[in-house]
XYZ file of C-alpha atoms in Angstrom:
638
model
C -83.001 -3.975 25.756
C -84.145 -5.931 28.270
C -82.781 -7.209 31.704
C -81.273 -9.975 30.518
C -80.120 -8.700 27.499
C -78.208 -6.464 29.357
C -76.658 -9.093 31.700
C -76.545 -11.070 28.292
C -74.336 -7.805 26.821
C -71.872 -7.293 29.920
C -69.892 -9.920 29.484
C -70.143 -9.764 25.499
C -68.715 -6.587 26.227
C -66.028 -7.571 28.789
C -64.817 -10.616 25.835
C -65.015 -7.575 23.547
C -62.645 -5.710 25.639
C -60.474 -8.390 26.482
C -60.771 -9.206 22.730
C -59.274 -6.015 21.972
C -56.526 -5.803 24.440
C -55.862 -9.072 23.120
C -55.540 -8.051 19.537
C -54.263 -5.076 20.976
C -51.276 -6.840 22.809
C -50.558 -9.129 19.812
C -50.604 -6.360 17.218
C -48.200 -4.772 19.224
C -45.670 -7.807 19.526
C -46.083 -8.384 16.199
C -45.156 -4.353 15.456
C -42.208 -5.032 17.946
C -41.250 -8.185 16.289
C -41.587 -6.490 13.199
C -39.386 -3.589 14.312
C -36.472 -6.095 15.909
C -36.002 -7.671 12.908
C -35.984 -4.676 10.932
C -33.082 -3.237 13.310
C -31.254 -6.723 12.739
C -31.403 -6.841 9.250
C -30.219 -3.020 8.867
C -27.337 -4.149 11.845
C -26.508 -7.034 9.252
C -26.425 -4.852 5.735
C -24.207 -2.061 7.663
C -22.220 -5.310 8.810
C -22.027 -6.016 5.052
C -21.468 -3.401 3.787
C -18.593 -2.600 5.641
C -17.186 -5.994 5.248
C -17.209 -4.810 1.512
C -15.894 -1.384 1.923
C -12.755 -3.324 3.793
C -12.341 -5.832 0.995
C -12.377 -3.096 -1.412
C -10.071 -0.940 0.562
C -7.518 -3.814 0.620
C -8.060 -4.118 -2.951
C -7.260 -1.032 -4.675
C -4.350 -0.845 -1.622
C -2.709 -3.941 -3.339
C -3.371 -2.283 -6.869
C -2.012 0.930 -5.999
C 1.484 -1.105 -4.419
C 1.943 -2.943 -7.795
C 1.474 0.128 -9.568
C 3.639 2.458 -7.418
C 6.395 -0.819 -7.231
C 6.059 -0.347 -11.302
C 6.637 3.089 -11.183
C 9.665 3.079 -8.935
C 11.401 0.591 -11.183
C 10.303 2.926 -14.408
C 11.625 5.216 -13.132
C 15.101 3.362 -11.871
C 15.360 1.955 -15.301
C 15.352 5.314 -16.694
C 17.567 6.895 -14.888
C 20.423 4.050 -15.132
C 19.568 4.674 -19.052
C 19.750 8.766 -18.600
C 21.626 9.059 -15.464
C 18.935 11.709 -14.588
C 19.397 12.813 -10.748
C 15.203 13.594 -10.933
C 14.228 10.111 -11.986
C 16.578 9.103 -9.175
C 14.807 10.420 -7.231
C 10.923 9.663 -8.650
C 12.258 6.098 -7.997
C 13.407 6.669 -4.364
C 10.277 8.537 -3.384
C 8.032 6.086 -5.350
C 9.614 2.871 -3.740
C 8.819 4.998 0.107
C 5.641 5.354 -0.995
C 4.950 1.619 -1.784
C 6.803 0.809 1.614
C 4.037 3.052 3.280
C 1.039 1.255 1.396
C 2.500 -2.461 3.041
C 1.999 -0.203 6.337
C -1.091 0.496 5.456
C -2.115 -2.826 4.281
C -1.052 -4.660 7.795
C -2.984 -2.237 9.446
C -6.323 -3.153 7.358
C -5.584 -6.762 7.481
C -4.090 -7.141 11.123
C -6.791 -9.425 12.368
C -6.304 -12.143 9.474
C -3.578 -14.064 10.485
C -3.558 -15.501 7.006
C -3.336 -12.057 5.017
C -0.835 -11.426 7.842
C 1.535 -14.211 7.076
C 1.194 -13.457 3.293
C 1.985 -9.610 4.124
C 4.905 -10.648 5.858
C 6.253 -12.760 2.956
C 5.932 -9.952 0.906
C 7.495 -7.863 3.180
C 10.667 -9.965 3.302
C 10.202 -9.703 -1.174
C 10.132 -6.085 -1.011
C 13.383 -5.463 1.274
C 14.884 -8.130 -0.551
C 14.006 -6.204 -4.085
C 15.011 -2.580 -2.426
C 18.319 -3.813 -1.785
C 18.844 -5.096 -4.944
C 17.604 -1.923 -6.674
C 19.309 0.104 -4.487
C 22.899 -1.188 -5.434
C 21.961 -0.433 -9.341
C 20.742 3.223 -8.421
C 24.287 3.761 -6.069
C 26.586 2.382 -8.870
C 24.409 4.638 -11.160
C 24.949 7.489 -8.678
C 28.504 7.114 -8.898
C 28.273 6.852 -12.748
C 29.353 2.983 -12.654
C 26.768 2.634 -15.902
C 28.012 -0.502 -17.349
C 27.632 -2.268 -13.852
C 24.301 -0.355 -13.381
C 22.912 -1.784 -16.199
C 24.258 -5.484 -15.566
C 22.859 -5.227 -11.825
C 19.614 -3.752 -13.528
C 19.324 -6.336 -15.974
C 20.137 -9.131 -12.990
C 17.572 -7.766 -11.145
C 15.685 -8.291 -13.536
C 15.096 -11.696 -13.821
C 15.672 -11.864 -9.539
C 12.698 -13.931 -7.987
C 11.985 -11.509 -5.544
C 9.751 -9.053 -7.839
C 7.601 -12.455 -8.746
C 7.385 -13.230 -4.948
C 5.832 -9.965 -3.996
C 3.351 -9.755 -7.372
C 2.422 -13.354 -6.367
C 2.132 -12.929 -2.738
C -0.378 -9.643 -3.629
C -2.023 -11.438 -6.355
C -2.824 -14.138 -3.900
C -3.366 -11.547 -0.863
C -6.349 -10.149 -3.768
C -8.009 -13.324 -4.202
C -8.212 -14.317 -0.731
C -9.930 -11.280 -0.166
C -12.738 -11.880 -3.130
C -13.041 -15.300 -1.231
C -13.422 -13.682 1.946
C -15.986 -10.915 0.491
C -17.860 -13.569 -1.681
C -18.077 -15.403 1.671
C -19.112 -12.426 3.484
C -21.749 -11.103 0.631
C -23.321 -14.826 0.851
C -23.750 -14.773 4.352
C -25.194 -11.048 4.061
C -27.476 -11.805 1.422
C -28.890 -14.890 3.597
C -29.693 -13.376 6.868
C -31.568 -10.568 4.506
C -33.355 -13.233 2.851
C -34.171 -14.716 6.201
C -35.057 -11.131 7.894
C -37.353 -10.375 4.830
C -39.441 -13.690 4.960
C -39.912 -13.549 8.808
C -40.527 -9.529 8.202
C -43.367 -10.108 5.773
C -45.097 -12.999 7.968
C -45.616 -10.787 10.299
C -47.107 -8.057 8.151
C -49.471 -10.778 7.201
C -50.371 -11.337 10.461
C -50.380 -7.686 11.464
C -52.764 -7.304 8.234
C -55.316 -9.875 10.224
C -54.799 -7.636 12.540
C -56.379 -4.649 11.117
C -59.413 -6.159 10.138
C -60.006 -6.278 14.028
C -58.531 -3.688 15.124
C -57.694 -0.470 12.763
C -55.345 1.764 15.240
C -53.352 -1.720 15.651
C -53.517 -2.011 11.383
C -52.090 1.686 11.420
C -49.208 1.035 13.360
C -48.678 -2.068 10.688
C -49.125 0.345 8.206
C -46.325 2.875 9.849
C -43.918 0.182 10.848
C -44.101 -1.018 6.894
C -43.454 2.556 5.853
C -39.947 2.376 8.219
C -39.339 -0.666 6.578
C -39.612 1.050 2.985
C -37.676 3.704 3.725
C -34.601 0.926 5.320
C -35.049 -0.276 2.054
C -34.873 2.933 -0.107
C -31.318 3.334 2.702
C -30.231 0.048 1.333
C -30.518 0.437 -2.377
C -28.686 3.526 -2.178
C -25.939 2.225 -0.279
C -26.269 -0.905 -2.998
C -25.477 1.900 -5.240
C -22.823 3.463 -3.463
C -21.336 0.114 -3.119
C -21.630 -0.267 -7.331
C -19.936 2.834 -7.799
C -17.595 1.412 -5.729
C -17.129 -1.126 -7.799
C -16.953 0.946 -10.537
C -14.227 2.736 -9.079
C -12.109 -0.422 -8.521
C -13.002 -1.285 -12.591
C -11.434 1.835 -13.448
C -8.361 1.375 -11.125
C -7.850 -2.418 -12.730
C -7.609 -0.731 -15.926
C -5.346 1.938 -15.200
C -3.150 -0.641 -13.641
C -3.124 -2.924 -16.791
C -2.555 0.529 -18.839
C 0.632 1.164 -16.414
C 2.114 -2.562 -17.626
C 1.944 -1.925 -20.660
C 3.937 1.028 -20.049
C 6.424 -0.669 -17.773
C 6.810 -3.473 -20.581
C 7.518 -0.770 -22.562
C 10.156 0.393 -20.356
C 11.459 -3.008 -19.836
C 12.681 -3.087 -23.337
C 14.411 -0.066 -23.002
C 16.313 -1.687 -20.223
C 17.414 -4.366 -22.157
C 19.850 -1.542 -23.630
C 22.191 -3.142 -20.819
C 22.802 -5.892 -23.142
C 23.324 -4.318 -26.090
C 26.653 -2.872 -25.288
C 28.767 -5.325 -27.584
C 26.285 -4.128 -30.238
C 26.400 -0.406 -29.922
C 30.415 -0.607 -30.525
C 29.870 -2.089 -33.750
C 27.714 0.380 -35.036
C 29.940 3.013 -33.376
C 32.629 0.996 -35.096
C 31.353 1.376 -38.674
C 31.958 5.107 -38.321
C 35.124 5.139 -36.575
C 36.368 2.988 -39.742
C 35.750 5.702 -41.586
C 37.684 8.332 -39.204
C 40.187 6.128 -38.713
C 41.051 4.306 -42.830
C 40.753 8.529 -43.477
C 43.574 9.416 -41.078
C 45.667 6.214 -42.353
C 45.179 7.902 -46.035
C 46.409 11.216 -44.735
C 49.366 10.457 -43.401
C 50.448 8.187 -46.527
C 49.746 11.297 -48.457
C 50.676 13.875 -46.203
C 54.137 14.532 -47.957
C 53.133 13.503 -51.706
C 50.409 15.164 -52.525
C 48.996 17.581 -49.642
C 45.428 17.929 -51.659
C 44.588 14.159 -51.249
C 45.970 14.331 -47.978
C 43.422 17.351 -46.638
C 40.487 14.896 -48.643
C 41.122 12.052 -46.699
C 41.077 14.391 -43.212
C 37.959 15.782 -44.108
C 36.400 12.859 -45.098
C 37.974 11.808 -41.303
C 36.677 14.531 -39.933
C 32.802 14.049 -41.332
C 33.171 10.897 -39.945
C 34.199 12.091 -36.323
C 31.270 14.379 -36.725
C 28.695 11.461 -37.962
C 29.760 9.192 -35.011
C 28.917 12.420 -32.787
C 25.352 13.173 -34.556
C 24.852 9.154 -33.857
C 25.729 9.523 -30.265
C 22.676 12.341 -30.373
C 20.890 10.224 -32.308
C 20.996 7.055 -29.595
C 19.457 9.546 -27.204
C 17.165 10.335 -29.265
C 15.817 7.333 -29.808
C 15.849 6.330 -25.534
C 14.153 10.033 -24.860
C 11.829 10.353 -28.243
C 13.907 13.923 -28.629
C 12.265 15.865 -31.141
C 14.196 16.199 -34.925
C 15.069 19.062 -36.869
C 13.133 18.610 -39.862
C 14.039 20.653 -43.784
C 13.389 19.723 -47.351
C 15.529 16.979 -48.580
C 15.705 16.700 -52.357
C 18.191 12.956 -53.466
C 20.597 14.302 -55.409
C 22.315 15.748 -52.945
C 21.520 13.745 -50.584
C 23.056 10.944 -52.328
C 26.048 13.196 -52.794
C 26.961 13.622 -49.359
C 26.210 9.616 -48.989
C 28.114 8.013 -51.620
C 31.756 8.130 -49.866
C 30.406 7.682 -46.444
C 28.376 4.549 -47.669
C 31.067 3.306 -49.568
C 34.182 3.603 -47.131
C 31.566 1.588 -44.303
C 30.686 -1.118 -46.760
C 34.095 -2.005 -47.590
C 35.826 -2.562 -51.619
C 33.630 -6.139 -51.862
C 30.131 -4.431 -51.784
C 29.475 -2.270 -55.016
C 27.073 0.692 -53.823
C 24.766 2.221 -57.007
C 22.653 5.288 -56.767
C 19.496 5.667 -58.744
C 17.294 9.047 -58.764
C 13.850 8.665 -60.741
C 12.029 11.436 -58.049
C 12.599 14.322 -60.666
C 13.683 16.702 -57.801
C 10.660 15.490 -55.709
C 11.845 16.699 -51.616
C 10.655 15.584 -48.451
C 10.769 16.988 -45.375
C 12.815 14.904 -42.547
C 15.620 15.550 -40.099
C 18.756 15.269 -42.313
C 20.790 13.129 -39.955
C 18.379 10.683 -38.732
C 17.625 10.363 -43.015
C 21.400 9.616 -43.367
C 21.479 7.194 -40.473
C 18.360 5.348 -41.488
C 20.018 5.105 -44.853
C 23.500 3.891 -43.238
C 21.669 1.422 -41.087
C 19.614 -0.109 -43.976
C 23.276 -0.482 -45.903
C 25.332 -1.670 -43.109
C 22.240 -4.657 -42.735
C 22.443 -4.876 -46.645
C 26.369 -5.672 -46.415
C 26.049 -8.327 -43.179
C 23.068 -9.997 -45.764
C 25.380 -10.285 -48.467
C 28.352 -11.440 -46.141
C 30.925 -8.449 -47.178
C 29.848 -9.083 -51.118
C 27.538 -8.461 -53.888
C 25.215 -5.079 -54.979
C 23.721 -2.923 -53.412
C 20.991 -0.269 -55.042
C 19.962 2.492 -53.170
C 17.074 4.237 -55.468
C 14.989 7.495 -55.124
C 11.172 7.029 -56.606
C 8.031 8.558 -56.536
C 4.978 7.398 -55.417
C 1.693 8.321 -55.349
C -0.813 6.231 -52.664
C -4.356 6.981 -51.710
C -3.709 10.806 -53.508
C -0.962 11.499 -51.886
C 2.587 11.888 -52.740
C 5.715 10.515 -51.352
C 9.591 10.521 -51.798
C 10.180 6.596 -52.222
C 13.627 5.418 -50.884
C 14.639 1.856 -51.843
C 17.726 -0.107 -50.599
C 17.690 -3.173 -52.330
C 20.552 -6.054 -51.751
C 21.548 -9.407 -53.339
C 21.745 -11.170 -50.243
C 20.556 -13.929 -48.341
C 17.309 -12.521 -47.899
C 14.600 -13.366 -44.865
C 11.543 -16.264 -44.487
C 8.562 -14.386 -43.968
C 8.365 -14.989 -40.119
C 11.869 -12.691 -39.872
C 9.886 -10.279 -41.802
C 7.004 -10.024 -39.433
C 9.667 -9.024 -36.401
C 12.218 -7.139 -38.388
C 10.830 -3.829 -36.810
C 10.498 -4.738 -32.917
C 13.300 -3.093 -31.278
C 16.590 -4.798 -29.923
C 14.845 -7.825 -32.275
C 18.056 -9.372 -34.475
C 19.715 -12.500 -36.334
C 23.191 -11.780 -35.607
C 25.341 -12.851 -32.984
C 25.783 -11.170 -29.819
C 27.997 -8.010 -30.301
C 27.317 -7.056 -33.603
C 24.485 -5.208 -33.879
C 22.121 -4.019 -31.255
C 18.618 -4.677 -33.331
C 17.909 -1.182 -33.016
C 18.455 -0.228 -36.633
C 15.266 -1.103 -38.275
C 13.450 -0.131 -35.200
C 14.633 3.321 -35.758
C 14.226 3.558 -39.309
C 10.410 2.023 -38.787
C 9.834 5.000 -36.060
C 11.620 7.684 -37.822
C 8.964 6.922 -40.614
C 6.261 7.103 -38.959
C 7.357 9.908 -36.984
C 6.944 11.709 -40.573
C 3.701 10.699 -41.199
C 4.787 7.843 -44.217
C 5.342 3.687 -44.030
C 8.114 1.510 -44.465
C 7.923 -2.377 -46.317
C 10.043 -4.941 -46.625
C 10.149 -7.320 -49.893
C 12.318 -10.406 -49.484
C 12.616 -13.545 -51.135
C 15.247 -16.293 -49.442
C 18.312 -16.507 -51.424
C 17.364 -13.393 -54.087
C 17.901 -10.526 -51.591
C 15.799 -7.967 -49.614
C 14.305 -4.185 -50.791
C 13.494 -1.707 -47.769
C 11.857 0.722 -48.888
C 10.732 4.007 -47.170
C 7.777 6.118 -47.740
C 7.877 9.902 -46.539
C 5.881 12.484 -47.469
C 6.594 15.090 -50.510
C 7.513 18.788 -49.777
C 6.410 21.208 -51.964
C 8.889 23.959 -50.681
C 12.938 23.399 -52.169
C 15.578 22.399 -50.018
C 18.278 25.009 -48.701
C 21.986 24.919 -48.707
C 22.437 22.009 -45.852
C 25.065 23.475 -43.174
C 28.066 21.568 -42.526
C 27.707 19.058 -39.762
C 29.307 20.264 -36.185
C 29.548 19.240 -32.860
C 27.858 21.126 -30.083
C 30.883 22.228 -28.794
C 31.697 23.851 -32.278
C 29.220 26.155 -32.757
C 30.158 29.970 -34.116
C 30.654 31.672 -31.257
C 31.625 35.715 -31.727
C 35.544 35.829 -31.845
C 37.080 36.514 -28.337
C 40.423 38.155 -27.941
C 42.621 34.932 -26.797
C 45.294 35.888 -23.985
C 48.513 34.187 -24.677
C 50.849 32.142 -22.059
C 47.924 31.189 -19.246
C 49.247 28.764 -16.741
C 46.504 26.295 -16.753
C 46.132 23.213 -14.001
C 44.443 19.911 -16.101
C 42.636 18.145 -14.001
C 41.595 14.809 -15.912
C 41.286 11.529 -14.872
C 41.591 9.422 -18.631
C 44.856 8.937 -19.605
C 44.545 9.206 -23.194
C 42.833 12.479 -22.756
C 44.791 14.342 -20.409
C 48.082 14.308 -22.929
C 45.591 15.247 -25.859
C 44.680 18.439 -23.711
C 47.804 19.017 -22.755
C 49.394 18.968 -26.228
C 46.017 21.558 -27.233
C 46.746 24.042 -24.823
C 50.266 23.734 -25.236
C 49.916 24.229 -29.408
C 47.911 27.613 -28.472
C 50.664 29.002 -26.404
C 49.475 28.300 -23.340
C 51.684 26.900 -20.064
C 49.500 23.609 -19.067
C 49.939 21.718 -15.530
C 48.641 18.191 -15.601
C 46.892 16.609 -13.168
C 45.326 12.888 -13.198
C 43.585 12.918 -9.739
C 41.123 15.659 -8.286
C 42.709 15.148 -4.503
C 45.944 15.793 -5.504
C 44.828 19.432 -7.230
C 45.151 21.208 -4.227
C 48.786 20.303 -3.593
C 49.788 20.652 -7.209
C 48.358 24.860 -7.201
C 50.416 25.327 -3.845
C 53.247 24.341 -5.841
C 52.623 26.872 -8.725
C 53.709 30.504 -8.811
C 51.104 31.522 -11.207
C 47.565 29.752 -11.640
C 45.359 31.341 -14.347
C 43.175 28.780 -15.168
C 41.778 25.593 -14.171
C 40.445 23.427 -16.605
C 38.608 20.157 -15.047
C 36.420 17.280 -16.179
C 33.154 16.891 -14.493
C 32.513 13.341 -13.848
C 35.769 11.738 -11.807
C 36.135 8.738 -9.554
C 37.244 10.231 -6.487
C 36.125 13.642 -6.684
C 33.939 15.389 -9.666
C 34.716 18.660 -10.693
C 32.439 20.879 -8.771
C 33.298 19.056 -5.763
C 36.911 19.834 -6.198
C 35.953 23.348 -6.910
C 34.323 23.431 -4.101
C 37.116 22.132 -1.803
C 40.187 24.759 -3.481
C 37.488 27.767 -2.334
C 39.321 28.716 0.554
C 42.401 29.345 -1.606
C 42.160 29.575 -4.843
C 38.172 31.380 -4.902
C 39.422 34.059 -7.475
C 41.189 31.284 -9.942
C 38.794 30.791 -13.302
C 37.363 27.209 -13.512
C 36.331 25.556 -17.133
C 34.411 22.618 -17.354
C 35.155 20.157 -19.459
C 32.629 16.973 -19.974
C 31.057 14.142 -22.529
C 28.514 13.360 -20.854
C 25.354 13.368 -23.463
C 23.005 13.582 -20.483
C 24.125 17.377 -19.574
C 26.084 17.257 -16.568
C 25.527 21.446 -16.468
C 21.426 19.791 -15.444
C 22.197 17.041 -13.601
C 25.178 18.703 -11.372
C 25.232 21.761 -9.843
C 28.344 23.538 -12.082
C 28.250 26.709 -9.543
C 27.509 29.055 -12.369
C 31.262 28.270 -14.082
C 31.698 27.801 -18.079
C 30.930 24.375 -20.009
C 33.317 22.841 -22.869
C 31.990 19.669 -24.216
C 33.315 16.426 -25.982
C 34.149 16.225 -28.469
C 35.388 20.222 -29.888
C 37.982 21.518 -31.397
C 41.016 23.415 -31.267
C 39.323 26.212 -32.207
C 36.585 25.622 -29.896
C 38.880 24.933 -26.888
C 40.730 28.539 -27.679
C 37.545 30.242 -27.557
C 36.168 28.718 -24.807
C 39.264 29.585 -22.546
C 39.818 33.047 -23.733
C 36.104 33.563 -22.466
C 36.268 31.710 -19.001
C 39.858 34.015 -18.409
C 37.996 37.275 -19.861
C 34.686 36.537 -17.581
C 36.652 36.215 -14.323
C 38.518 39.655 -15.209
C 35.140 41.119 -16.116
C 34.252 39.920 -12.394
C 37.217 41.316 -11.002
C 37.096 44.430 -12.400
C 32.764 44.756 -11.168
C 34.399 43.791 -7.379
């Protein structure tokens, strides 16, 4: 190299250098560029996603209200049904827990004065619906049922249920506006970060060519960037599971009203109360044209006389078994299934059928099943039966035919017991025949019938595992015919029908002449009592209000027993118990009660004896010999 090579080279060198801090000094802004907008478009996806994780917390928050808000009233409307203290108090703790979620929803939404102003509106809704729920459960509380189920059934159709399912339906889709919004806007400023990201890897990538340490840190800072992307696909999966999650929620919320539409029809029970009397009122016709017989023939011929009071008597007992059977039907109770052959079946049917249907209907019984059984729950079979023929008789307006046949039937290789209750009635178009099984569903005017008879038969059938059709043809008549399955084993002697309250119970030495206080509030069943305990010897004290108990056992020299109803207006029977501790502690107490429910569950009895309604003389000697013999066994321990 020469001279002026050399001098030629210096300053080729000194561009060269400056060259290179040049490149040097851009590829670095271009790396910090690089790395700035990186950290803004991470800032704006966390910014995102949060903005989703809100919208989807507010979400399945308005979800979970309508579902808990669905629950509480489930559970209301069953316990106005049952009178159930426990789903008294599911419905109390269900409708705190929705008032905590509104909490919880102002607190996510308390910087949208929008969502604010709708969450107030609902707020108003909700104490607005509370009170009105809240006077059904009290008047159910203090066993005011028929005005329960009015105030239940007002409440109903009250706007303030739709206020607060629109106000949340509309607090929902302001929110998918607001994270649609917010998702667009994310998705934008990414777009933006990631073109103005890979310009200036391009340029850092011209870069390189120049200056390879410069290209490396290009190379590094592109790395970070893959990684903040492999950080943002998994929180874009987090974020679908999310998603996924709220899917699941939707459905379990649209699974929940179908229950509570469910339920809803169960309340409508509240209306059928004119019904329910007329079917009660079929079987007290019986009890009560039986009793009329009797006492015609009480003094001219005694035999006929005891007929017509058992015949009364089965009747009593059918109207109980259908008071069972009612609950049944609200709970979904399980039956007592045995083998059922016709014959006798039809037996036991044929005055029962016939006294209900009145002289105008003629009843005939047909058995082609050649001894063929199934196996069903004798009285719901009966009832099902009863039903179809009371419908049979309204068809034919009090007259005509009716057939009641037992067939068999083989379908798809398997056998069934075919019963068919054919009429000459009015018969039904075909769009009546579609509905005939949906419950509370009926043609007749309001009060007599409740709809619920084919709706039982229909679930009673396929409860056993068989079918039930309808043929009709307008003006010819209807045939309802029910399939159940064949039993191979033979039916047993059937045992006579019984209240509760009259079950064998091992014979108990009865001590004569107790002085018994009556505490009942009915009037038409305190003189019944009276005149029971009197007729087995006993010294009976009545008493037709709880508060005045304590003043009428001061008055008495000798107090043996007290016999008490449970459920009273002023005072129930525990209560009162509870009250004469102090001075009458050592005095037996029996229980008396009707209530179907089981007061001995739903109120605490303190450990004392149960009688229930409806029993019999029998059963009421029985039951006080005991309740006198425990408290002397208890004496005697001391």
């Amino acid at each position: 190299m020469t001279d002026e090579d050399a001098e030629r080279g210096g300053p080729t060198s000194t561009w060269g250098t400056i060259a290179l801090w040049v490149l040097g000094l851009l590829g670095v802004a271009v790396l910090a560029a690089l790395l700035l907008t990186l950290r803004e478009a991470n800032h704006r996806r966390d910014d995102a996603l949060a903005a989703q994780r809100h919208s989807y917390d507010v979400m399945i928050l308005v979800r979970t209200l309508q579902g808990t808000i669905a629950r509480s009233e489930a559970s209301l409307g069953r316990y106005v049904i049952s009178g159930d203290q426990q789903l008294g108090r599911l419905y109390f703790e269900d409708w705190r827990r929705a008032d905590e979620t509104i909490d919880r929803l102002e607190k996510l939404t308390h910087d949208n004065a929008v969502q604010s102003r709708h969450l107030g509106e609902i707020r108003d809704a909700f104490r607005e619906r509370g009170d009105e729920l809240a006077l059904t459960a009290l008047n159910t509380n203090y066993r005011k049922n028929n005005q329960a189920l009015a105030r239940f059934y007002h409440s109903s159709k009250a706007d303030s249920l739709t206020r607060i399912n629109e106000g949340l339906d509309a607090l929902v889709a302001q929110e998918r506006v607001l994270l649609e919004a917010r998702t667009s806007h994310a998705q934008a400023s990414v777009r933006r970060s990631s073109i103005i990201a890979k310009v200036l890897a391009a340029f850092g990538l011209l870069l390189v060519v120049g200056v390879i340490w410069l290209g490396w840190a290009v190379v590094s800072a592109l790395s970070e960037h893959a990684v903040a992307r492999a950080e943002a696909d998994a929180q874009r999966d987090r974020a679908e599971e999310l998603a996924s999650a709220v899917a699941q929620a939707t459905e379990e919320l649209r699974a929940q009203e179908a229950r509570l539409r469910q339920i809803q029809k169960m309340e409508a029970v509240g209306q059928l109360t004119g019904g329910i009397a007329h079917d009660f009122n079929n079987m007290l016709a019986v009890v009560l044209g039986g009793i009329e017989l009797a006492q015609r023939a009480v003094t001219i011929d005694p035999k006929t006389a005891a007929r017509h009071l058992s015949s009364a008597h089965d009747g009593a007992q059918r109207a109980a078994a259908l008071t069972q059977q009612l609950l049944a039907f609200a709970r979904e109770t399980a039956i007592n299934p045995e083998p059922i052959a016709a014959a006798p079946l039809f037996e036991g049917l044929a005055d029962l059928i016939g006294r209900t249907l009145g002289d105008g209907v003629t009843v005939r019984f047909g058995d082609e099943s050649d001894g063929w059984c199934t196996r069903a729950d004798r009285v719901q079979l009966e009832n099902s039966l009863v039903n179809l023929a009371v419908n049979a008789r309204d068809a034919m307006e009090g007259r005509g035919t009716l057939t009641i046949r037992a067939l068999r039937r083989t379908v798809a290789s398997a056998d069934y017991v075919a019963l068919a209750v054919s009429d000459t009635g009015c018969g039904m178009t075909p769009d009546v025949v579609e509905r005939v099984f949906e419950p509370f569903f009926t043609t007749k005017p309001v009060g007599k019938g409740t709809g619920l008879g084919l709706s039982q038969v229909f679930s009673f059938a396929r409860g056993l595992g068989g079918d039930v059709s309808v043929d009709s043809v307008v003006g010819l008549g209807t045939t309802v015919t029910l399939l159940l399955p064949r039993e191979r084993a033979q039916p047993t002697a059937s045992a006579p029908l019984m209240p509760v309250s009259a079950a064998p119970v091992a014979p108990v030495q009865n001590p004569a002449g107790l002085h018994i206080l009556v505490v009942e509030d009915d009037p038409r069943v305190l003189p019944a009592t009276m005149d029971a305990l009197s007729e087995l010897g006993h010294h009976p004290r009545a008493c037709d209000d709880p508060t005045r108990a304590a003043a009428l056992l001061a008055g008495m020299d000798r107090v043996d027993l007290i016999l008490s109803d449970v459920l009273m207006p002023t005072l129930t029977g525990p209560e009162m118990v509870a009250e004469l501790a102090a001075t009458h502690a050592r005095v037996p107490v029996l229980f008396v009660t009707g209530f179907a429910g089981g007061a001995d569950e739903a109120i605490d009895l303190g450990g004392h004896p149960v009688l229930r309604k409806p029993f019999t003389l029998a059963a009421l000697e029985r039951a006080v010999a005991q309740a006198a013999a425990a408290r002397r066994e208890a004496r005697a321990a001391a």
